[in-house]
C-alpha cells in the first residue's frame, strides 16, 4: 500500500489552513404558482476547522440544497437569505470574481454523479493538471507531481493518470474526482452522496480514504447523504434534516445512540443492522409534507407516532437536550418512553397512509 | 459442475432449507454461462485482432423454490445482474440450461418465449428510469396485460386494481397520476405492481432498493417478502448490500467474477462467512454503532481459513453446515 502520511513538500498538498464555516439562518425558497416553496427553512450550523458534519435526511428534505447554497450553485430563481460565513466572509454577498477565487481553493464539491463529469477524450491526469494550473500559478510538471500524490492518496496507482476515463471502473472514477476536488487543497469539501453510486466494498474504500485525508490534513467537510451508516463512519457531528429544517443536531455517536427526535429514531429503525440478529427493519410510513405553504406546527407531525394536538399547531424550536445536542421536539422529557415504543413495529403502523406529495402540482 | 449440481439442486440432507419437501424448484440454472466478446468486430478481425471474451457469468448452478426469496450478492462487475437478466431471458445464455418448472426455456423462441416472459418478470434498480413518464399509473400497470392479450377491458381494470392493492398503493388515489408525481418508493411499488400483474411465478428484483431512501427501503423489502409468501413467488433478490439479505432472504449466494463462491442459509452465511470475498463484503457494511462494527471486524479477523477444512473427494464445494457451502478453490483472486 502507498504511504498514508502527510506529504512534506510545501509545494504540494496539505499546506493551507483549514477553514471555519458558519451558516446562519439560511433560507432558500422558490416562487411557484401557488406561493413559495420553502426548500430550506432558517437553518444554522457551524463547521469548525478540521471538523466533518453530516447532513442527513430523505430526498427532498433540503440537504443538497444547503450544500449548493453554500457553494452558490443554486439556480438564479432561488431566493437565498441568511449568511454563509467562510472564515468570516459572507459567501452569499461575494461578487462573481471573489466567488471564482474561493471556489476550488477554499470550497470544493464532489457530487454523486461526479464520476460522469470527467471528459472522455482527455487523459485523467491531464484533466487534474488543467484544474490545478487554471487556479494556481504553478508549472505543469509540479501540477503533475501533485496529481501523482493525490492518486496515491486515493489509492490508485500513479501510472493510471495516463488512462482515459473509460478505462476506470465507477469506483476508480469516483475516487479520481475526489482526488481532483482535493487537488487545490480546498479548506472545505462539500461531498454530496459521494459514495451512493458505489457498491459496498468501494464505498468502504472511499470512506476510509476520506477519513485518512481528514486525519492527515484536518480539512473541514460537509457530507450530504441519506445513509446514516455513512455519517456514523465519517462525521463527528450530524444534523438530521426534515422538510427543510434541522430537527436534531449533535455529536454523531450521541445522536445515533440516544436520539431525542422521533424522526431520528425512525431513521435508525429503517437502517439495516448486520450486527444485530434480532433487529427488525421498520420503515417510516408516509412522505414529506407539502413544502408549498407547509402546515403550521411540527413538520413531522403527519408521520409521527407520538404527535399531540399541540404538535399540529406549534412548531417546536431546537432545544438543548445535551452537550452540543439539540432536538426540535416538544417532548424531550418523554424520550425514554419514545425510544422504547419506537422500536416496536406497531407503533409506526397507525401513522399517516402513503399519501403522495403532489410534486406535479408545482 | 457435477458436484455443485448435486449440492445445489437438492436441499442439503437434514437441513432446514426451504427447498425441503419441494424437489421441484420454480427456476433452476445449471452450468449457466454468459460470455460477452469485446472488440473483435469486422475491422478488428480484418486487422487480425481477436476479440476478448468477458466471462460475465461462468458456470452457475442455482435453484429457487416456490415462495422462496433467494439473495444474490456481489460487487459491481461480479456478474450478478447479468445472471438475473439471463435467467429471465433478456440475455441469451452462452452455455448451460435454464429450467422453469421443469421445462427447458434456455433457447425458447416465439410463442414459447412469450409464455415464459409472462411467468418470469424483472424489476430494475431505477424506478425513475423504468416507468414511461407519458403513461398514467393505470396505463403503466395495464401495459403487460395488453401485450399478453388480455382483451377484456373490465378484466384488465380489475387486475390493475388488484395489483396496486397488493403493493399497498391506494388505487383510487393513484390510478390517474403520472410517475413524476410519485416518490421513489412509490414508483418502485408501481414497478412491482407492473411485474406482478400477470401473476408470474418468478421475479428477478435487481437492486430494487439501492436508489431509494433508507426510510423507505424497509417497506419495499417487506413488500417483496410478503408477495413471495402470498403469491408463492420465487424471487431472486440481487444486491451489492449483504446487510439487507438477512431481512428478506431464506438463502443467499455470493458471486465473484461470474461464479458463485459461497451459498447457503442466509443466516449461516452472514453469521459465519467463509469465503474471503464474503468476509470483505461483510466488513464493508457500515454500522450506526462503532462498537458493533469493531466487534464485527474482530470477529471476521478471528475466523479461520475455510481452506483448512476438509474438501470431500475432489468436490468443488466444502460443506460447512447442513446448508452452507463454500467453493474450495476460491479464496484466491478476491482483489479487484
XYZ file of C-alpha atoms in Angstrom:
698
model
C 0.000 0.000 0.000
C 1.045 3.555 -0.500
C 2.139 5.977 2.161
C -0.631 7.457 4.220
C 1.411 10.194 5.811
C 1.042 13.835 5.030
C 3.423 14.771 2.276
C 6.232 17.010 3.375
C 6.838 19.071 0.250
C 5.468 22.598 0.713
C 4.615 22.922 -2.973
C 2.268 20.001 -2.837
C -0.932 19.421 -0.982
C -1.712 19.835 2.652
C -0.311 23.243 3.402
C -3.332 25.516 3.664
C -5.031 26.174 6.949
C -8.453 24.598 7.442
C -11.453 26.887 7.230
C -14.214 27.828 9.566
C -17.760 27.894 8.226
C -20.776 29.414 9.899
C -24.219 29.059 8.383
C -26.710 31.419 9.966
C -30.447 31.442 9.403
C -30.080 30.085 5.877
C -33.342 30.114 3.999
C -33.893 29.038 0.399
C -37.215 29.477 -1.324
C -38.646 29.396 -4.800
C -41.567 31.327 -6.196
C -44.137 28.960 -7.618
C -47.660 29.412 -8.943
C -49.286 28.730 -5.605
C -46.974 30.743 -3.371
C -43.478 29.960 -2.121
C -41.799 26.615 -1.918
C -39.597 26.696 1.142
C -36.741 24.314 0.404
C -34.580 25.284 3.359
C -36.111 26.930 6.369
C -33.795 29.043 8.535
C -31.101 26.595 9.396
C -27.933 27.354 11.311
C -24.877 25.253 11.941
C -21.166 25.602 12.199
C -18.197 23.633 10.886
C -15.059 24.177 12.929
C -11.655 23.779 11.309
C -10.970 20.107 10.691
C -14.476 19.029 11.532
C -16.814 16.888 9.448
C -20.534 17.367 9.661
C -23.101 15.070 8.091
C -26.352 16.444 6.691
C -28.716 13.509 6.640
C -32.330 13.082 5.600
C -34.697 11.770 2.929
C -34.712 13.003 -0.653
C -36.475 16.340 -0.773
C -35.521 17.315 2.775
C -33.295 20.140 1.530
C -29.914 18.662 2.380
C -28.445 19.005 -1.120
C -29.913 22.480 -1.429
C -27.931 23.517 1.642
C -24.726 22.199 0.050
C -25.441 24.031 -3.178
C -26.406 27.249 -1.388
C -23.052 27.252 0.404
C -21.278 26.975 -2.939
C -23.668 29.457 -4.588
C -24.641 26.834 -7.153
C -28.415 27.228 -6.927
C -30.387 28.330 -9.984
C -30.954 32.051 -10.387
C -34.586 31.965 -9.332
C -33.675 30.658 -5.891
C -34.288 33.241 -3.187
C -31.491 32.789 -0.671
C -31.482 34.578 2.692
C -29.238 34.390 5.715
C -25.479 34.190 5.985
C -22.811 31.729 4.913
C -19.648 32.934 6.605
C -16.449 31.381 5.348
C -13.650 32.500 7.619
C -15.834 35.488 8.405
C -16.648 36.486 4.803
C -20.213 36.087 3.615
C -20.214 33.844 0.528
C -23.741 34.964 -0.323
C -22.549 38.570 -0.747
C -19.462 37.878 -2.840
C -19.007 39.169 -6.381
C -18.542 36.654 -9.170
C -14.829 37.363 -9.190
C -14.464 36.810 -5.452
C -16.528 33.668 -5.803
C -14.273 32.286 -8.528
C -11.257 32.931 -6.371
C -12.599 30.847 -3.488
C -14.193 28.029 -5.477
C -11.854 25.056 -5.607
C -9.280 26.852 -3.481
C -11.370 27.288 -0.340
C -14.512 25.391 -1.274
C -14.776 22.248 -3.346
C -17.640 19.977 -4.292
C -17.961 16.268 -5.047
C -21.373 15.055 -6.175
C -22.906 11.647 -6.647
C -22.693 11.897 -10.401
C -19.227 13.447 -10.318
C -17.725 10.353 -11.844
C -19.591 11.181 -15.035
C -18.146 14.687 -15.115
C -14.766 13.573 -16.437
C -14.192 14.420 -20.077
C -13.998 11.125 -22.001
C -11.473 12.308 -24.584
C -8.758 13.612 -22.258
C -6.442 11.618 -20.040
C -7.476 11.816 -16.398
C -4.080 13.181 -15.325
C -4.326 15.996 -17.857
C -7.734 16.955 -16.524
C -6.451 17.167 -12.969
C -3.400 19.164 -14.047
C -5.609 21.520 -16.011
C -7.737 22.287 -12.984
C -4.675 22.944 -10.849
C -2.986 25.186 -13.436
C -6.189 27.144 -14.001
C -6.300 28.209 -10.368
C -2.693 28.402 -9.318
C 0.459 29.879 -10.719
C 2.342 26.629 -10.923
C 4.405 24.754 -13.535
C 2.764 21.819 -15.281
C 5.419 19.420 -14.050
C 4.705 20.440 -10.493
C 0.993 20.067 -11.014
C 1.567 16.584 -12.413
C 3.625 15.679 -9.346
C 0.742 16.810 -7.183
C -1.696 14.749 -9.223
C 0.506 11.699 -8.636
C 0.484 12.354 -4.941
C -3.291 12.673 -4.921
C -3.704 9.412 -6.793
C -1.594 7.709 -4.173
C -3.780 9.231 -1.502
C -6.984 7.904 -3.021
C -5.374 4.552 -3.628
C -4.944 4.472 -7.397
C -1.589 3.671 -8.939
C 0.016 6.764 -10.458
C 0.518 5.124 -13.878
C -3.242 5.226 -14.264
C -3.071 9.038 -14.556
C -2.370 8.391 -18.235
C -5.604 6.436 -18.625
C -8.820 7.709 -20.125
C -11.994 7.758 -18.009
C -13.500 4.712 -19.751
C -10.566 2.627 -18.604
C -11.574 3.224 -14.988
C -14.281 1.427 -13.044
C -17.022 3.548 -11.451
C -15.303 3.391 -8.077
C -11.985 4.484 -9.543
C -13.605 7.372 -11.398
C -15.310 8.496 -8.222
C -12.003 8.365 -6.389
C -10.319 10.257 -9.254
C -12.915 13.011 -8.898
C -12.304 13.108 -5.162
C -8.594 13.470 -5.939
C -9.450 16.323 -8.291
C -11.588 18.037 -5.667
C -8.662 17.787 -3.277
C -6.133 18.952 -5.837
C -6.484 22.617 -4.950
C -6.430 21.826 -1.317
C -9.745 23.480 -0.536
C -10.230 24.048 3.150
C -13.842 22.880 2.973
C -15.101 19.978 0.921
C -18.822 19.585 0.294
C -19.455 15.952 -0.633
C -22.986 15.225 -1.828
C -23.671 11.478 -1.707
C -20.069 10.777 -2.736
C -20.431 7.012 -2.371
C -24.079 6.308 -3.114
C -23.377 5.127 -6.672
C -20.707 2.713 -5.478
C -21.024 -0.853 -4.275
C -20.376 -1.517 -0.606
C -16.733 -2.519 -0.934
C -15.871 0.555 -2.986
C -17.908 2.732 -0.640
C -15.886 1.380 2.251
C -12.629 2.139 0.413
C -13.639 5.694 -0.458
C -14.880 6.416 3.063
C -11.701 5.180 4.673
C -9.677 7.336 2.269
C -11.761 10.355 3.205
C -11.188 9.589 6.891
C -7.448 9.262 6.380
C -7.270 12.525 4.465
C -9.083 14.244 7.245
C -6.800 12.878 9.871
C -3.796 13.923 7.821
C -4.860 17.410 6.770
C -7.594 18.479 9.192
C -9.854 19.510 6.396
C -13.426 20.545 7.065
C -16.136 18.655 5.281
C -19.875 18.695 4.850
C -21.136 15.252 3.900
C -24.624 15.164 2.428
C -26.265 11.738 2.456
C -29.418 9.746 3.155
C -27.356 6.987 4.717
C -26.837 7.285 8.471
C -24.279 4.463 8.295
C -22.033 6.618 6.119
C -22.415 9.502 8.568
C -21.657 7.253 11.525
C -18.405 6.206 9.889
C -17.100 9.634 8.867
C -18.665 12.561 10.733
C -18.103 13.889 14.225
C -21.313 15.885 14.035
C -24.630 15.029 12.425
C -27.508 17.318 11.500
C -30.714 15.445 10.731
C -32.898 17.356 8.290
C -36.598 17.015 7.711
C -38.730 19.090 5.315
C -36.195 21.907 5.082
C -35.278 22.170 8.759
C -32.682 20.694 11.049
C -34.680 18.647 13.544
C -31.780 17.216 15.523
C -28.100 18.057 15.674
C -25.226 16.938 17.853
C -22.238 14.618 18.179
C -22.872 11.686 15.806
C -22.200 8.963 18.341
C -24.651 10.525 20.796
C -27.402 11.377 18.319
C -27.424 7.903 16.768
C -27.153 6.062 20.069
C -29.582 8.220 22.034
C -31.790 10.125 19.629
C -34.292 12.627 21.016
C -36.344 13.240 17.897
C -38.871 10.582 16.802
C -37.755 11.029 13.190
C -34.153 10.174 14.072
C -35.481 7.121 15.941
C -37.359 6.137 12.782
C -34.280 6.529 10.591
C -32.355 4.288 12.923
C -35.028 1.589 12.767
C -35.026 1.686 8.990
C -31.278 1.213 8.728
C -30.204 -2.423 8.197
C -28.075 -3.716 11.030
C -25.997 -6.694 10.162
C -24.592 -6.890 13.669
C -27.860 -7.234 15.492
C -29.604 -10.500 14.701
C -32.852 -9.511 16.358
C -33.176 -6.135 14.708
C -36.292 -5.683 12.618
C -36.408 -3.280 9.713
C -39.213 -0.775 10.188
C -39.848 1.887 7.596
C -41.306 5.315 8.319
C -44.722 5.371 6.652
C -45.871 8.442 4.784
C -43.965 11.054 2.851
C -42.637 14.568 3.355
C -45.285 17.266 3.791
C -46.027 19.718 1.051
C -43.316 22.377 1.114
C -45.501 24.978 -0.552
C -47.301 26.776 2.239
C -46.302 23.992 4.644
C -48.511 23.113 7.591
C -48.024 25.135 10.725
C -46.743 23.239 13.706
C -44.227 20.414 13.610
C -43.474 19.335 10.028
C -43.064 15.742 11.125
C -46.421 15.603 12.937
C -48.141 13.899 9.988
C -45.854 10.871 10.282
C -45.032 10.983 13.975
C -46.488 8.187 16.084
C -46.276 10.340 19.216
C -47.868 13.555 17.960
C -50.306 15.517 20.078
C -52.650 18.340 19.179
C -50.037 20.793 20.403
C -47.604 19.459 17.735
C -50.062 20.252 14.970
C -50.270 23.898 15.932
C -46.937 24.921 17.362
C -43.616 24.360 15.603
C -41.078 23.063 18.120
C -37.809 25.035 18.348
C -34.415 23.325 18.531
C -33.821 22.942 22.237
C -30.738 21.876 24.115
C -31.005 18.246 25.256
C -27.348 17.532 25.999
C -23.793 18.716 25.447
C -23.862 20.220 21.936
C -27.010 18.213 21.266
C -30.277 19.913 20.227
C -33.603 18.464 19.144
C -36.799 20.011 17.775
C -39.411 18.005 19.637
C -41.851 19.341 22.229
C -41.377 16.348 24.494
C -37.717 15.783 25.396
C -38.821 14.580 28.840
C -40.684 11.642 27.289
C -37.666 10.452 25.316
C -37.169 7.189 27.208
C -40.755 6.168 26.541
C -40.487 7.238 22.874
C -37.307 5.256 22.321
C -38.873 2.115 23.735
C -42.069 2.457 21.731
C -40.221 3.450 18.545
C -38.622 0.016 18.408
C -41.993 -1.693 18.111
C -43.362 -2.199 14.663
C -46.993 -1.478 15.529
C -46.051 1.957 16.831
C -45.431 3.075 13.254
C -48.436 1.362 11.697
C -51.030 3.846 12.818
C -49.485 6.885 11.197
C -50.455 8.630 8.015
C -51.041 6.463 4.957
C -48.850 6.667 1.904
C -50.326 9.859 0.513
C -48.111 11.433 -2.122
C -46.719 14.906 -2.052
C -48.262 16.372 -5.185
C -44.965 17.264 -6.791
C -46.693 17.621 -10.110
C -48.818 20.433 -8.750
C -45.890 22.818 -8.620
C -20.041 -28.618 -12.247
C -21.413 -32.010 -11.392
C -20.590 -31.918 -7.717
C -22.105 -28.484 -7.413
C -25.193 -29.691 -9.228
C -25.630 -32.366 -6.687
C -25.444 -29.992 -3.777
C -27.353 -27.097 -5.218
C -30.172 -28.846 -6.917
C -31.161 -30.790 -3.895
C -31.710 -29.390 -0.478
C -28.842 -30.409 1.737
C -29.703 -33.503 3.720
C -31.096 -32.834 7.164
C -31.047 -29.087 6.608
C -33.837 -26.666 7.194
C -33.597 -25.275 3.696
C -36.935 -24.030 2.422
C -36.481 -26.226 -0.648
C -37.053 -29.203 1.632
C -40.097 -31.171 0.628
C -40.199 -29.340 -2.650
C -37.928 -31.140 -5.029
C -39.291 -29.157 -7.971
C -37.811 -25.700 -7.989
C -39.619 -22.975 -9.888
C -36.426 -21.936 -11.596
C -33.197 -23.881 -11.881
C -29.999 -22.983 -13.689
C -27.316 -25.479 -14.425
C -23.859 -24.553 -15.668
C -25.345 -21.255 -16.788
C -22.803 -19.200 -18.685
C -22.889 -15.833 -20.379
C -19.821 -14.661 -22.220
C -19.550 -11.341 -23.971
C -16.990 -10.684 -26.679
C -15.444 -7.259 -26.549
C -13.858 -5.939 -29.720
C -13.464 -8.496 -32.484
C -15.674 -6.540 -34.858
C -15.272 -6.588 -38.619
C -12.386 -4.150 -38.782
C -10.636 -5.667 -35.800
C -10.861 -9.125 -37.327
C -9.531 -7.800 -40.651
C -6.585 -6.422 -38.719
C -6.178 -9.799 -37.129
C -7.189 -8.627 -33.668
C -9.257 -11.265 -31.918
C -11.984 -10.152 -29.531
C -11.559 -10.529 -25.822
C -14.067 -12.741 -24.036
C -15.542 -11.490 -20.783
C -16.969 -14.286 -18.704
C -19.754 -12.343 -17.022
C -21.485 -15.497 -15.812
C -19.302 -18.544 -15.704
C -20.997 -21.825 -14.964
C -23.583 -21.001 -12.319
C -25.942 -23.513 -10.729
C -28.843 -22.420 -8.643
C -32.400 -23.363 -7.838
C -35.178 -21.293 -6.291
C -38.374 -22.793 -4.900
C -41.892 -21.532 -4.746
C -42.295 -18.855 -2.075
C -38.558 -18.518 -1.603
C -36.554 -15.271 -1.639
C -33.055 -16.117 -2.800
C -30.354 -13.470 -2.371
C -27.595 -12.980 -4.927
C -24.866 -10.743 -3.562
C -21.721 -9.333 -5.139
C -19.920 -6.145 -6.068
C -20.172 -4.169 -9.282
C -18.974 -6.308 -12.142
C -19.470 -9.611 -10.324
C -21.971 -10.717 -12.962
C -24.967 -10.787 -10.648
C -27.145 -8.546 -12.829
C -26.157 -10.422 -15.985
C -27.151 -13.651 -14.272
C -30.539 -12.197 -13.337
C -31.125 -10.909 -16.860
C -30.049 -14.201 -18.399
C -32.477 -16.104 -16.183
C -35.425 -14.057 -17.455
C -34.073 -14.373 -21.000
C -33.093 -10.743 -21.505
C -29.704 -12.194 -22.416
C -29.190 -15.360 -24.399
C -27.187 -17.899 -22.401
C -23.851 -18.851 -23.949
C -23.994 -22.291 -22.368
C -25.839 -24.205 -19.681
C -29.554 -24.611 -19.165
C -32.429 -22.759 -17.532
C -35.363 -24.851 -16.441
C -38.624 -23.225 -15.478
C -40.914 -25.614 -13.602
C -39.103 -28.474 -15.244
C -39.391 -27.063 -18.747
C -36.196 -26.137 -20.589
C -36.500 -22.477 -21.562
C -32.842 -21.836 -22.352
C -33.414 -21.411 -26.064
C -37.178 -20.924 -26.290
C -38.431 -18.759 -29.107
C -41.656 -17.285 -30.361
C -44.832 -18.244 -28.526
C -42.867 -20.427 -26.129
C -40.637 -17.480 -25.146
C -43.590 -15.131 -24.813
C -45.236 -17.604 -22.479
C -42.074 -17.737 -20.373
C -41.838 -13.947 -20.248
C -45.316 -13.854 -18.843
C -44.221 -16.045 -15.979
C -40.780 -14.596 -15.320
C -40.541 -10.877 -14.627
C -37.830 -8.434 -13.643
C -37.784 -5.271 -11.514
C -34.920 -2.848 -12.100
C -32.923 -0.634 -9.791
C -34.032 2.713 -11.102
C -37.722 3.464 -10.567
C -37.128 6.863 -12.181
C -35.954 5.406 -15.470
C -38.114 2.298 -15.694
C -41.582 3.866 -15.857
C -42.764 5.576 -19.025
C -43.341 9.208 -17.987
C -46.153 9.678 -20.535
C -48.329 6.926 -19.155
C -50.569 7.154 -16.118
C -50.080 4.637 -13.338
C -53.132 2.751 -14.615
C -51.636 2.531 -18.104
C -48.187 1.536 -16.820
C -49.597 -1.375 -14.860
C -52.066 -2.327 -17.592
C -49.483 -2.473 -20.378
C -48.261 -6.039 -19.746
C -51.881 -7.253 -19.799
C -52.384 -5.710 -23.240
C -49.131 -7.138 -24.537
C -50.092 -10.570 -23.321
C -53.501 -10.421 -24.885
C -55.907 -9.902 -22.025
C -58.631 -8.487 -24.284
C -61.409 -7.811 -21.850
C -61.175 -4.199 -20.700
C -63.059 -4.758 -17.461
C -60.832 -7.675 -16.578
C -57.736 -5.597 -17.218
C -59.019 -2.796 -14.994
C -59.819 -5.259 -12.245
C -56.391 -6.837 -12.387
C -54.673 -3.438 -12.338
C -56.581 -2.506 -9.195
C -55.718 -5.844 -7.599
C -52.035 -5.440 -8.390
C -51.983 -1.929 -6.907
C -53.706 -3.167 -3.780
C -51.139 -5.914 -3.424
C -48.315 -3.341 -3.424
C -50.242 -1.176 -0.937
C -50.889 1.701 -3.298
C -54.423 3.071 -2.971
C -55.885 2.671 -6.491
C -58.419 5.479 -6.218
C -55.672 7.884 -5.256
C -53.116 6.880 -7.866
C -54.665 5.358 -10.994
C -54.689 8.610 -12.905
C -51.464 10.083 -11.673
C -48.204 10.162 -13.600
C -44.898 8.672 -12.412
C -43.314 12.085 -11.803
C -45.919 12.812 -9.161
C -44.721 9.914 -7.039
C -41.779 9.479 -4.685
C -39.045 6.955 -5.432
C -40.523 4.387 -3.074
C -43.987 4.739 -4.600
C -42.538 4.397 -8.108
C -40.773 1.223 -7.136
C -44.111 -0.087 -5.817
C -45.636 0.691 -9.223
C -42.783 -1.156 -10.954
C -43.525 -4.118 -8.703
C -47.257 -3.889 -9.449
C -46.461 -3.993 -13.159
C -44.260 -7.038 -12.611
C -46.900 -8.992 -10.695
C -49.987 -8.041 -12.730
C -49.535 -11.089 -14.974
C -49.263 -13.278 -11.877
C -45.812 -14.594 -12.655
C -44.108 -17.425 -10.797
C -40.628 -15.969 -10.775
C -39.303 -12.426 -10.312
C -35.787 -11.052 -10.514
C -35.500 -7.962 -8.309
C -32.267 -6.296 -9.426
C -31.087 -3.888 -6.698
C -34.682 -2.837 -6.046
C -33.839 -0.582 -3.099
C -30.356 0.737 -3.741
C -31.600 4.015 -5.213
C -34.198 4.611 -2.524
C -34.020 6.473 0.758
C -33.164 4.329 3.746
C -36.502 5.301 5.275
C -38.483 3.565 2.502
C -36.140 0.670 1.697
C -37.546 -1.396 4.535
C -41.069 -1.028 3.141
C -40.045 -2.338 -0.302
C -38.150 -5.284 1.161
C -41.109 -6.158 3.359
C -43.355 -5.971 0.329
C -41.210 -8.376 -1.692
C -41.208 -10.840 1.154
C -44.976 -10.533 1.552
C -45.539 -11.115 -2.174
C -43.350 -14.191 -2.223
C -45.355 -15.587 0.667
C -48.825 -14.613 -0.578
C -48.366 -15.394 -4.254
C -45.893 -18.234 -3.863
C -43.408 -16.273 -5.942
C -39.836 -17.387 -6.347
C -37.770 -14.197 -6.057
C -34.136 -13.665 -6.945
C -33.071 -10.638 -4.896
C -29.919 -9.176 -6.465
C -27.940 -6.723 -4.332
C -24.477 -5.480 -3.514
C -25.552 -4.966 0.063
C -25.206 -8.100 2.137
C -26.741 -6.287 5.132
C -30.254 -6.326 3.650
C -30.125 -10.003 2.729
C -30.733 -11.349 6.203
C -34.022 -9.472 6.477
C -35.759 -10.978 3.462
C -33.784 -13.915 2.091
C -34.105 -17.533 3.051
C -30.950 -18.444 1.190
C -28.131 -16.460 -0.334
C -25.342 -16.934 -2.869
C -22.253 -14.752 -3.097
C -20.980 -14.093 -6.574
C -17.485 -13.064 -7.684
C -16.079 -12.881 -11.212
C -19.089 -14.651 -12.664
C -19.033 -17.591 -10.277
C -20.813 -18.404 -7.074
C -18.203 -18.724 -4.340
C -20.364 -19.318 -1.272
C -24.012 -20.140 -0.719
C -26.474 -21.460 1.764
C -28.841 -20.455 4.527
C -28.814 -16.642 4.719
C -28.224 -16.535 8.471
C -25.484 -19.163 8.332
C -23.636 -17.365 5.564
C -23.854 -13.936 7.198
C -23.018 -15.240 10.662
C -20.100 -17.458 9.577
C -18.879 -16.086 6.248
C -16.222 -18.489 4.967
C -15.010 -17.110 1.675
C -12.560 -14.208 1.738
C -14.822 -12.219 -0.569
C -17.908 -12.773 1.575
C -15.887 -11.577 4.537
C -14.874 -8.464 2.632
C -18.488 -7.753 1.797
C -19.357 -8.175 5.461
C -16.501 -5.948 6.614
C -17.578 -3.166 4.252
C -21.086 -2.853 5.707
C -21.376 0.430 7.592
C -22.827 0.443 11.060
C -24.573 3.094 13.114
C -22.753 1.793 16.159
C -18.936 1.965 16.072
C -18.651 -0.590 18.885
C -20.718 -3.121 16.938
C -18.624 -2.560 13.847
C -15.381 -3.032 15.771
C -16.731 -6.289 17.162
C -17.700 -7.467 13.692
C -14.255 -6.696 12.264
C -12.616 -8.541 15.150
C -14.914 -11.499 14.578
C -14.128 -11.531 10.859
C -10.404 -11.376 11.535
C -10.576 -14.191 14.031
C -12.314 -16.613 11.660
C -10.131 -19.449 10.497
C -9.449 -20.030 6.848
C -12.018 -22.241 5.178
C -9.228 -23.677 3.049
C -8.194 -25.590 6.150
C -11.454 -27.520 6.196
C -11.582 -30.929 4.589
C -12.524 -30.989 0.961
C -14.644 -34.000 0.181
C -13.245 -36.210 -2.598
C -12.496 -33.776 -5.395
C -15.692 -31.757 -4.914
C -15.633 -28.106 -5.787
C -17.538 -27.334 -2.644
C -16.731 -27.626 1.009
C -19.759 -28.269 3.186
C -19.578 -26.082 6.279
C -23.014 -26.893 7.610
C -26.264 -28.548 6.664
C -26.937 -25.744 4.237
C -23.738 -23.753 3.864
C -21.140 -24.335 1.163
C -18.001 -22.566 0.034
C -16.029 -23.112 -3.144
C -12.790 -24.680 -2.029
C -10.571 -23.376 -4.783
C -11.902 -19.950 -4.138
C -10.071 -17.903 -1.516
C -7.674 -16.566 -4.154
C -8.235 -13.701 -6.533
C -10.570 -11.597 -4.468
C -8.825 -8.302 -5.054
C -10.361 -6.099 -7.639
